[in-house]
XYZ file of N, CA and C in Angstrom:
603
model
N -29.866 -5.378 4.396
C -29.245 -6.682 4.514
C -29.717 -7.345 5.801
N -30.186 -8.581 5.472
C -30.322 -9.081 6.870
C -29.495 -10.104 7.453
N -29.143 -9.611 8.548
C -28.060 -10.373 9.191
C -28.548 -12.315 9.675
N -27.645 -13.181 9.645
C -27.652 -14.676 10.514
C -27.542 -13.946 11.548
N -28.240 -14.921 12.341
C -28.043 -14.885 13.963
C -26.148 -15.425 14.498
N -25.880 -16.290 12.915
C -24.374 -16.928 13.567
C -23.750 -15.215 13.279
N -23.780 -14.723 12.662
C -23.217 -13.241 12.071
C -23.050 -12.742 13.655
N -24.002 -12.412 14.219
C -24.066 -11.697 15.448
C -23.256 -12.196 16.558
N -22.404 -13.223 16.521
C -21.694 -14.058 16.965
C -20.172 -14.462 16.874
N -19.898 -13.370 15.472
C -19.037 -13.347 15.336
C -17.673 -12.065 14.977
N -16.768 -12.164 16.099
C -15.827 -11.248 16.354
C -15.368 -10.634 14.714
N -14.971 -11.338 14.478
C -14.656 -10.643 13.051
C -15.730 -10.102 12.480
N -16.711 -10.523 11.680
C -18.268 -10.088 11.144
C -18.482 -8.604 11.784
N -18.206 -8.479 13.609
C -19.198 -7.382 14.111
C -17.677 -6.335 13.853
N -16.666 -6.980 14.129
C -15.469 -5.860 13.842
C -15.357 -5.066 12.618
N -15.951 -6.009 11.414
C -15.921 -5.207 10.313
C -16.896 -3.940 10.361
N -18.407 -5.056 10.389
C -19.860 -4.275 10.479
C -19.321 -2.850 11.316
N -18.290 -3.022 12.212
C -18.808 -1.514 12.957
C -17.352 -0.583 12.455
N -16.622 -1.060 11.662
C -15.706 0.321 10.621
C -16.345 0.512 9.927
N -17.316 -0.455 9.363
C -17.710 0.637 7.826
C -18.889 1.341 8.196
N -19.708 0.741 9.155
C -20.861 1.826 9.756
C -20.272 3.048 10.459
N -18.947 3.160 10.646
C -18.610 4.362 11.861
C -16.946 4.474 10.942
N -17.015 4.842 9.768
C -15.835 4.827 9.066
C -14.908 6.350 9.489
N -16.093 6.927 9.571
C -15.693 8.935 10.068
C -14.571 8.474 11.146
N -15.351 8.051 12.429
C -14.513 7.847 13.304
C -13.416 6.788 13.165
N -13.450 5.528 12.317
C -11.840 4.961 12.091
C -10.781 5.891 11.034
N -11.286 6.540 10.099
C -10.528 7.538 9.036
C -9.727 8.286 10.601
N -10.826 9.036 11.581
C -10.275 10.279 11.875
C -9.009 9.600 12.741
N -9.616 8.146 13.366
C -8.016 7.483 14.262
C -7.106 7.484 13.469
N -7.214 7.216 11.591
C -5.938 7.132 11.107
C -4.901 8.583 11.495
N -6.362 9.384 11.235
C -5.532 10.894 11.324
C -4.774 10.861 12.506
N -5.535 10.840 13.399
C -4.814 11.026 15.080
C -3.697 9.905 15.411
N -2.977 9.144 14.167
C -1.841 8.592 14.272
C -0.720 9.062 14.041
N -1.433 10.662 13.109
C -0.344 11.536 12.288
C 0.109 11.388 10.864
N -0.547 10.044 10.266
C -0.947 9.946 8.926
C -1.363 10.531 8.150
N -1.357 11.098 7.280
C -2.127 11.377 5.986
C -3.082 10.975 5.169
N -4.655 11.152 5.205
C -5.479 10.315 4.631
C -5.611 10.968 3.068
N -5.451 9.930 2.197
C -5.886 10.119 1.143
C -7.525 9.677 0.223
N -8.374 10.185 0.021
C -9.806 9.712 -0.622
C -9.233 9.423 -2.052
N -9.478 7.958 -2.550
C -9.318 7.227 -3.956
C -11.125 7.163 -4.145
N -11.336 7.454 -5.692
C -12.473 7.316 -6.276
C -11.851 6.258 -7.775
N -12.383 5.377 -7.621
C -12.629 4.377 -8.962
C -11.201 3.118 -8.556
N -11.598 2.182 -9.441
C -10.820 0.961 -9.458
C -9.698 0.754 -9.333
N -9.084 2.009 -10.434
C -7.626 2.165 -10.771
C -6.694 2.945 -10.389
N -7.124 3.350 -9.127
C -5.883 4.369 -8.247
C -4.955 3.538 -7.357
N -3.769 2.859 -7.601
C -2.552 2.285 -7.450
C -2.308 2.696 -5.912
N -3.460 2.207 -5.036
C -2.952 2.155 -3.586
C -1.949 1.959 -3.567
N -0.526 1.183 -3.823
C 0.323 1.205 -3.544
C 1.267 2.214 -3.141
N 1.476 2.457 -4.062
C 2.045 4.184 -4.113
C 1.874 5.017 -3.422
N 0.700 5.433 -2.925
C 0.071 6.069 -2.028
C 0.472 5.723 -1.254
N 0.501 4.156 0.010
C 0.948 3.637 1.192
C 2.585 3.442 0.965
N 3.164 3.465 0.096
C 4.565 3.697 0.004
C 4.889 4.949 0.399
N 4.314 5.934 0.254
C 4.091 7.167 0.005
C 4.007 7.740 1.816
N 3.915 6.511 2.448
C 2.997 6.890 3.954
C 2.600 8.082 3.992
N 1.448 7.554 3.131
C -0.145 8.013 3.500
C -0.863 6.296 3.297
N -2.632 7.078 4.203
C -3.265 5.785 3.591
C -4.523 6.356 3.088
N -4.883 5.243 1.966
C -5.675 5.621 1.097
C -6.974 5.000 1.376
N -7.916 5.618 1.621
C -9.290 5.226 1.775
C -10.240 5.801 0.687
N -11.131 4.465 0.230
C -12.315 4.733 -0.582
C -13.067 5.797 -0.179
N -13.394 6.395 -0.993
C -14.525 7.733 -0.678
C -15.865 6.802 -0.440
N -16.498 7.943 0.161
C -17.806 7.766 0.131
C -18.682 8.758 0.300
N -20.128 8.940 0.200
C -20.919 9.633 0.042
C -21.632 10.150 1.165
N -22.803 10.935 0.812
C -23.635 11.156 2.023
C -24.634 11.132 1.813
N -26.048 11.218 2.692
C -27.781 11.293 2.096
C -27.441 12.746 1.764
N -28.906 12.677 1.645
C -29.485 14.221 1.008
C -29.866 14.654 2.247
N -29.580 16.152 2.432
C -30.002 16.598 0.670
C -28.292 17.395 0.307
N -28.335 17.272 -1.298
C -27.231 17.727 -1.577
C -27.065 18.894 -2.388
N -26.799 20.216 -1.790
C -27.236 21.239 -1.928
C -26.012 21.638 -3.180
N -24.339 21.358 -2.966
C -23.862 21.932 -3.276
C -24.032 21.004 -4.789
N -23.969 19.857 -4.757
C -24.135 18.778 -5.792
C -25.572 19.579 -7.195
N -26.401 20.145 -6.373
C -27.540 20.888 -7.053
C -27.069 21.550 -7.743
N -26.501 22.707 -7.024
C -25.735 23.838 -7.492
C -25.038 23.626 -8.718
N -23.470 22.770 -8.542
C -23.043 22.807 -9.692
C -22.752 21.722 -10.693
N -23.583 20.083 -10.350
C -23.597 19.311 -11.208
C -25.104 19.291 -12.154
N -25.189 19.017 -13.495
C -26.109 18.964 -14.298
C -26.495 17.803 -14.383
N -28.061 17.438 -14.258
C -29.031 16.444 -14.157
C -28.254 14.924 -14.393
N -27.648 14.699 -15.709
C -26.884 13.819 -15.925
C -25.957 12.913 -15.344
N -25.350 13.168 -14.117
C -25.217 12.787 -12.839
C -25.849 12.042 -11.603
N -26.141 10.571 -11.606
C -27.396 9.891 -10.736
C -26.270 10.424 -9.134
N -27.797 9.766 -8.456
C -27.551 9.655 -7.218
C -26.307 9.118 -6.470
N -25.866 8.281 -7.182
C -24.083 7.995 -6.393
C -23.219 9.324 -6.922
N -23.093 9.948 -7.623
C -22.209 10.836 -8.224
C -22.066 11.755 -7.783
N -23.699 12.325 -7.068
C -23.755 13.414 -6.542
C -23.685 13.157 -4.910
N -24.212 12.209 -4.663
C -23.060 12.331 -2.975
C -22.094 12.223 -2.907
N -21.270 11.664 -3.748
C -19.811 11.771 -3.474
C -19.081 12.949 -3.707
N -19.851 13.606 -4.564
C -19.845 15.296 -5.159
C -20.183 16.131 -3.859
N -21.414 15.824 -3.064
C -21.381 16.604 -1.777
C -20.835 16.397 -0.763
N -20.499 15.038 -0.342
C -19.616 14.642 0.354
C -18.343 15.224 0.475
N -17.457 15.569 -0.877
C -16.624 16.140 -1.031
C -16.414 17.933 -0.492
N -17.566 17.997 -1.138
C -17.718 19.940 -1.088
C -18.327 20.592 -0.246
N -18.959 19.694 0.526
C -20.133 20.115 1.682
C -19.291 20.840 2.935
N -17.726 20.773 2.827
C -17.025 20.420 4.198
C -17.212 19.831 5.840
N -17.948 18.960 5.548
C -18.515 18.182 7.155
C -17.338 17.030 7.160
N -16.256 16.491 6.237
C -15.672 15.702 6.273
C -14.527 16.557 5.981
N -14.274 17.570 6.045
C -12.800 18.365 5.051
C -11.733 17.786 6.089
N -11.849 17.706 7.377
C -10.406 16.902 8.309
C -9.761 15.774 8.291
N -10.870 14.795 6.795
C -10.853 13.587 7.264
C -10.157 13.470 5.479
N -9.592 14.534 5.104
C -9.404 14.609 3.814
C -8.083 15.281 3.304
N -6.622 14.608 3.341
C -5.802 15.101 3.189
C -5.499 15.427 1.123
N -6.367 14.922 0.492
C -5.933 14.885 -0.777
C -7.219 13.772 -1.631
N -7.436 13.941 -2.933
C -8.170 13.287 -3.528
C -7.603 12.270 -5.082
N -7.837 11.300 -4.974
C -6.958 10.833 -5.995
C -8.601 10.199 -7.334
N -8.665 10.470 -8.283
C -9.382 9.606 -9.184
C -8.723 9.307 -10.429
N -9.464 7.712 -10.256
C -9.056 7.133 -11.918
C -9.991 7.755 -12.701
N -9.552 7.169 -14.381
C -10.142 7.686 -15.550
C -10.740 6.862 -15.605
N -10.876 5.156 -15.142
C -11.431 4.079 -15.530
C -13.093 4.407 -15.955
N -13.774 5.667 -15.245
C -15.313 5.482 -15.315
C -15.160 6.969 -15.991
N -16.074 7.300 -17.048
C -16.447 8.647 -17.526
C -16.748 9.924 -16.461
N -17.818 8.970 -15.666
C -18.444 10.127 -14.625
C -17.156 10.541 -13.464
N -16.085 9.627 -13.283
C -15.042 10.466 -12.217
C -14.447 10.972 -12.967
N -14.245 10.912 -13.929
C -12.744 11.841 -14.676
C -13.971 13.564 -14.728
N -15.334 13.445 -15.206
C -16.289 14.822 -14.991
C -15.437 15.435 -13.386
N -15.854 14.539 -12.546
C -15.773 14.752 -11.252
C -14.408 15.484 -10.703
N -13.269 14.560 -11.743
C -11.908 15.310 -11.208
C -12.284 16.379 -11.578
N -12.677 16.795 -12.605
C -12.605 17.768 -13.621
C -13.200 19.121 -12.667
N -14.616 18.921 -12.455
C -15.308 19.766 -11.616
C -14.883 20.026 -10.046
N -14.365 19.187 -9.543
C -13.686 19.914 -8.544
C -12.030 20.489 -8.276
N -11.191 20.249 -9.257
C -10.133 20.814 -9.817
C -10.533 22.253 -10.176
N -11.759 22.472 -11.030
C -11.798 23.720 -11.427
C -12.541 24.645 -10.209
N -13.419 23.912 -9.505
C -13.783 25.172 -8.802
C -12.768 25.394 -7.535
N -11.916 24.069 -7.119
C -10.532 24.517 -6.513
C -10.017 25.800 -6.818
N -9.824 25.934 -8.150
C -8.644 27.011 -8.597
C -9.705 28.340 -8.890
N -10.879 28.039 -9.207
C -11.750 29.515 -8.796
C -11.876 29.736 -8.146
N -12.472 29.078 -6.584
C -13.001 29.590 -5.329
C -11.509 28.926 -4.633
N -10.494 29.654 -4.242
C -9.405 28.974 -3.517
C -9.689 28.772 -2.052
N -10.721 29.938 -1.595
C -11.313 30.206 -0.317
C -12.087 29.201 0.260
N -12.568 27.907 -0.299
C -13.127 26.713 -0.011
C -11.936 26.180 0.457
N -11.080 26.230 0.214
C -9.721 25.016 0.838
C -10.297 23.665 0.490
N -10.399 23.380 -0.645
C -10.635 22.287 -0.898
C -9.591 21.171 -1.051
N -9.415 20.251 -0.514
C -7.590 18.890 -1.232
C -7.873 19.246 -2.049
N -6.408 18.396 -2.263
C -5.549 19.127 -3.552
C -6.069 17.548 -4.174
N -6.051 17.637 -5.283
C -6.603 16.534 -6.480
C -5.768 16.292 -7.307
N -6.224 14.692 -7.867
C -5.439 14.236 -8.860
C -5.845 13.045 -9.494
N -5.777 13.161 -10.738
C -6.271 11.584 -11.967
C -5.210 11.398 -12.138
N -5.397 9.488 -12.058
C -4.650 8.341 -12.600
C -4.921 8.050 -14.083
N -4.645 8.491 -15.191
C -5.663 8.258 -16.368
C -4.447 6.932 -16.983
N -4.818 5.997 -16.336
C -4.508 4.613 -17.683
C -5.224 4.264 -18.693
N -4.501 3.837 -19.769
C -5.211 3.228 -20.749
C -5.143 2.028 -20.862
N -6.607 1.539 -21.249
C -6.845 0.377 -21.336
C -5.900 -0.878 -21.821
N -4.998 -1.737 -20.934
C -4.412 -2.423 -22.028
C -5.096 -3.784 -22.656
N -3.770 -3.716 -24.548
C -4.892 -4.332 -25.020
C -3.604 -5.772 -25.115
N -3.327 -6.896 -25.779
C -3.087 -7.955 -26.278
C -1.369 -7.688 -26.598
N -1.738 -6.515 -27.241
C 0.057 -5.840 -27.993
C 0.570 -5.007 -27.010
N 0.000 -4.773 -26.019
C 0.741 -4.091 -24.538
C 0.946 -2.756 -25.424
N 0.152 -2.396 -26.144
C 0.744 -0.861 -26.879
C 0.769 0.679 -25.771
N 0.232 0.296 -24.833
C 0.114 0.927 -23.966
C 0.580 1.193 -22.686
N 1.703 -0.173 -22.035
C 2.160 -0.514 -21.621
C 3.417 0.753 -21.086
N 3.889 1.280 -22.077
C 5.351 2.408 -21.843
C 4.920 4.036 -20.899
N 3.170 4.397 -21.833
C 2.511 5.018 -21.127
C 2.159 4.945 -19.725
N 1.517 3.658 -19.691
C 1.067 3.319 -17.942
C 1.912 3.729 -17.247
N 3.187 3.326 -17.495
C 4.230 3.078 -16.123
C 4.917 4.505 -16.678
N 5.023 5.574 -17.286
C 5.212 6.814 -17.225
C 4.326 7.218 -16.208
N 2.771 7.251 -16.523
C 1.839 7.502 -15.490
C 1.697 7.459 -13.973
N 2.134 5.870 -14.116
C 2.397 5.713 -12.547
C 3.567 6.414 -11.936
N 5.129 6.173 -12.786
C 6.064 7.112 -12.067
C 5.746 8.869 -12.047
N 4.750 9.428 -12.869
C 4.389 10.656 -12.392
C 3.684 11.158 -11.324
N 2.830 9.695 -11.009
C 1.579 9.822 -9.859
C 2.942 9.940 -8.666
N 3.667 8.996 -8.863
C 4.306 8.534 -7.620
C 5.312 9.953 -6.884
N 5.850 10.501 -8.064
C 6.553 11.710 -8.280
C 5.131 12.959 -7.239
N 4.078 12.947 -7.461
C 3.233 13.765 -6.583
C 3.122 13.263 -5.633
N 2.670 12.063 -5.483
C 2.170 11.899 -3.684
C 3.417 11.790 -3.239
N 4.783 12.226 -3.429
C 6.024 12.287 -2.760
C 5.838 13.747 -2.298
N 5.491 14.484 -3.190
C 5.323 16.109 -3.129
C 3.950 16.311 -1.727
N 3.495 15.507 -2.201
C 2.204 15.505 -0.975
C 2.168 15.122 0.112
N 3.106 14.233 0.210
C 3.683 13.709 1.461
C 4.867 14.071 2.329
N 5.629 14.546 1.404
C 6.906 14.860 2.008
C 8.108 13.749 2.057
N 7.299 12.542 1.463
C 8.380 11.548 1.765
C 8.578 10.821 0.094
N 10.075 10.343 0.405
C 10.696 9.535 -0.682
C 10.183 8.552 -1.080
N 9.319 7.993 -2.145
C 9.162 6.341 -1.844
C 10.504 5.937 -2.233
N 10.476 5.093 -1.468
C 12.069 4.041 -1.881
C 11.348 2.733 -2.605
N 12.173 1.682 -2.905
C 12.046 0.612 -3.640
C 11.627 -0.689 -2.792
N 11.970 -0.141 -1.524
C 12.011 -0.930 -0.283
C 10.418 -1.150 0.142
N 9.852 -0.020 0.588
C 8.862 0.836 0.742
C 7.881 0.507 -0.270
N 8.376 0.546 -1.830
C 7.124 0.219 -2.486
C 7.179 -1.350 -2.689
N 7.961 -2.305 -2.319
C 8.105 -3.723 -2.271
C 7.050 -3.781 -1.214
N 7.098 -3.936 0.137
C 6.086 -3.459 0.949
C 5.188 -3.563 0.744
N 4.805 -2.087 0.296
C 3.104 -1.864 -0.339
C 2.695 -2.608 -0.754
N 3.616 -3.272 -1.874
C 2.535 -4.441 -2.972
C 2.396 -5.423 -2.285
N 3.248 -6.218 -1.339
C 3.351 -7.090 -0.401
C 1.651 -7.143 0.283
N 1.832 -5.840 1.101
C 0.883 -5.728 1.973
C -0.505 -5.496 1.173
N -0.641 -4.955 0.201
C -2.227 -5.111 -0.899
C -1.798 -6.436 -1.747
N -1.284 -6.926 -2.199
C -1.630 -8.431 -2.454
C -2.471 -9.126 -1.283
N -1.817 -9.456 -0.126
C -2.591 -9.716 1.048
C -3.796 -9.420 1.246
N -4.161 -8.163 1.274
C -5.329 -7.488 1.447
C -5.914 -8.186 0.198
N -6.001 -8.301 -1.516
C -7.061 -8.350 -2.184
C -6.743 -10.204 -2.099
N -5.995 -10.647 -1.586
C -6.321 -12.368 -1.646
C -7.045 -12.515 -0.225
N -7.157 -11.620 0.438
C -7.991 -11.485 1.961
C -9.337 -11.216 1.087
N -9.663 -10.421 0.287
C -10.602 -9.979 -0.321
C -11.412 -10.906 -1.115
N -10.896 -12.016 -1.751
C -10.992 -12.736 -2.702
C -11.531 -14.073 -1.513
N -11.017 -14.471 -0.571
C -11.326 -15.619 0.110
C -12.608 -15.176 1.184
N -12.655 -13.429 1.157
C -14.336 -13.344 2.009
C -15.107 -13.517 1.066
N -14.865 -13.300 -0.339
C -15.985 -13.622 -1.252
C -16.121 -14.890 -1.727
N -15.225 -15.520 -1.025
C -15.946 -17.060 -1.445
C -16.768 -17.469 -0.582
N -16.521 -16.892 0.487
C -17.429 -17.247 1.505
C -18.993 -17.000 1.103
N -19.160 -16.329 0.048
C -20.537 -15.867 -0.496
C -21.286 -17.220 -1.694
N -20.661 -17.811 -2.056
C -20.963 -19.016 -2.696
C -20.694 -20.183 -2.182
N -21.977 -21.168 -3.248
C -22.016 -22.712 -2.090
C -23.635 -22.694 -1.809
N -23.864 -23.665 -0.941
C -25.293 -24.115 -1.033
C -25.311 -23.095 0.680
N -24.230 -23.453 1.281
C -24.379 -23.005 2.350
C -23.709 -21.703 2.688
N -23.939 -20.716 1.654
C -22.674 -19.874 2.452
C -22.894 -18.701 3.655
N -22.175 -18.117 3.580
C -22.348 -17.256 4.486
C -21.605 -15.968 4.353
């Protein structure tokens, strides 16, 4: 990406640029607040809950190569994003920065992913790997037929990261949450306008 010179100029722009380039070290400040970090993989893992939950939930991410353990036990079928996030996970160079793993069903290849590291969790216990967990919603359609399921789903998710946390969500607490991620994705929604236009930036 190549940066504007106005970019370089600006407090916000370089504040972001330098969490997501040096994310290890903002994750590990969450830790050293006494928080609980949680890693979400895919679209549909209900941050809310989670930050009701006090914990906070951060996007996973990957690592370069080479990815030894990703070799080992994922099969060819798996591109290059799948399998760093696969070594990223298992490699343990990040295991402090990793109180728990949450994935949606939304994509084929993470629900593999829960799958494969759930199981070698419970074979090799001696890895200490987080403890894991899928959000599996179904798609809704027009007739909301699916609708009674979801929100079973979610009150089961919510029912664990209480177990994982130690704490109650209250009603209070998850009012809150949604409060505070509405904010965040209409914060989200107005940097990306900033991306369209003759002039944007």
């Amino acid at each position: 990406m190549v940066e504007r010179e106005c970019t370089k100029k600006s407090k916000a722009f370089l504040s972001l640029k330098d969490v997501y380039e040096n994310r290890e070290r903002s994750v590990a400040g969450i830790k050293a607040s006494g928080k609980k970090v949680i890693w979400t993989f895919g679209g549909n893992v209900p941050d809310e809950v989670i930050y009701a939950a006090g914990m906070v939930p951060v996007r996973g991410w990957g690592c370069p190569r080479p990815w030894p353990e990703a070799d080992k036990y994922l099969e060819l079928s798996f591109g290059d994003m799948w399998r760093s996030l696969f070594e990223s996970i298992m490699n343990g160079e990040r295991r402090g920065l990793m109180d728990g793993l949450v994935f949606s069903s939304n994509l084929t290849m993470l629900g593999k992913l829960y799958s494969y590291i759930s199981t070698i969790s419970a074979r090799e216990p001696e890895r200490g790997l987080p403890k894991t967990a899928l959000i599996d919603y179904e798609v809704m359609d027009q007739s909301y037929i699916f609708f009674d399921r979801n929100c079973l789903n979610t009150q089961e998710f919510a029912g664990l990261m209480e177990q994982w946390s130690g704490i109650k969500i209250t009603d209070e607490a998850l009012h809150e949450a949604i409060a505070t991620y509405n904010e965040y994705r209409q914060a989200l929604r107005a940097f990306l306008d900033l991306r369209r236009g003759e002039n944007c930036r």
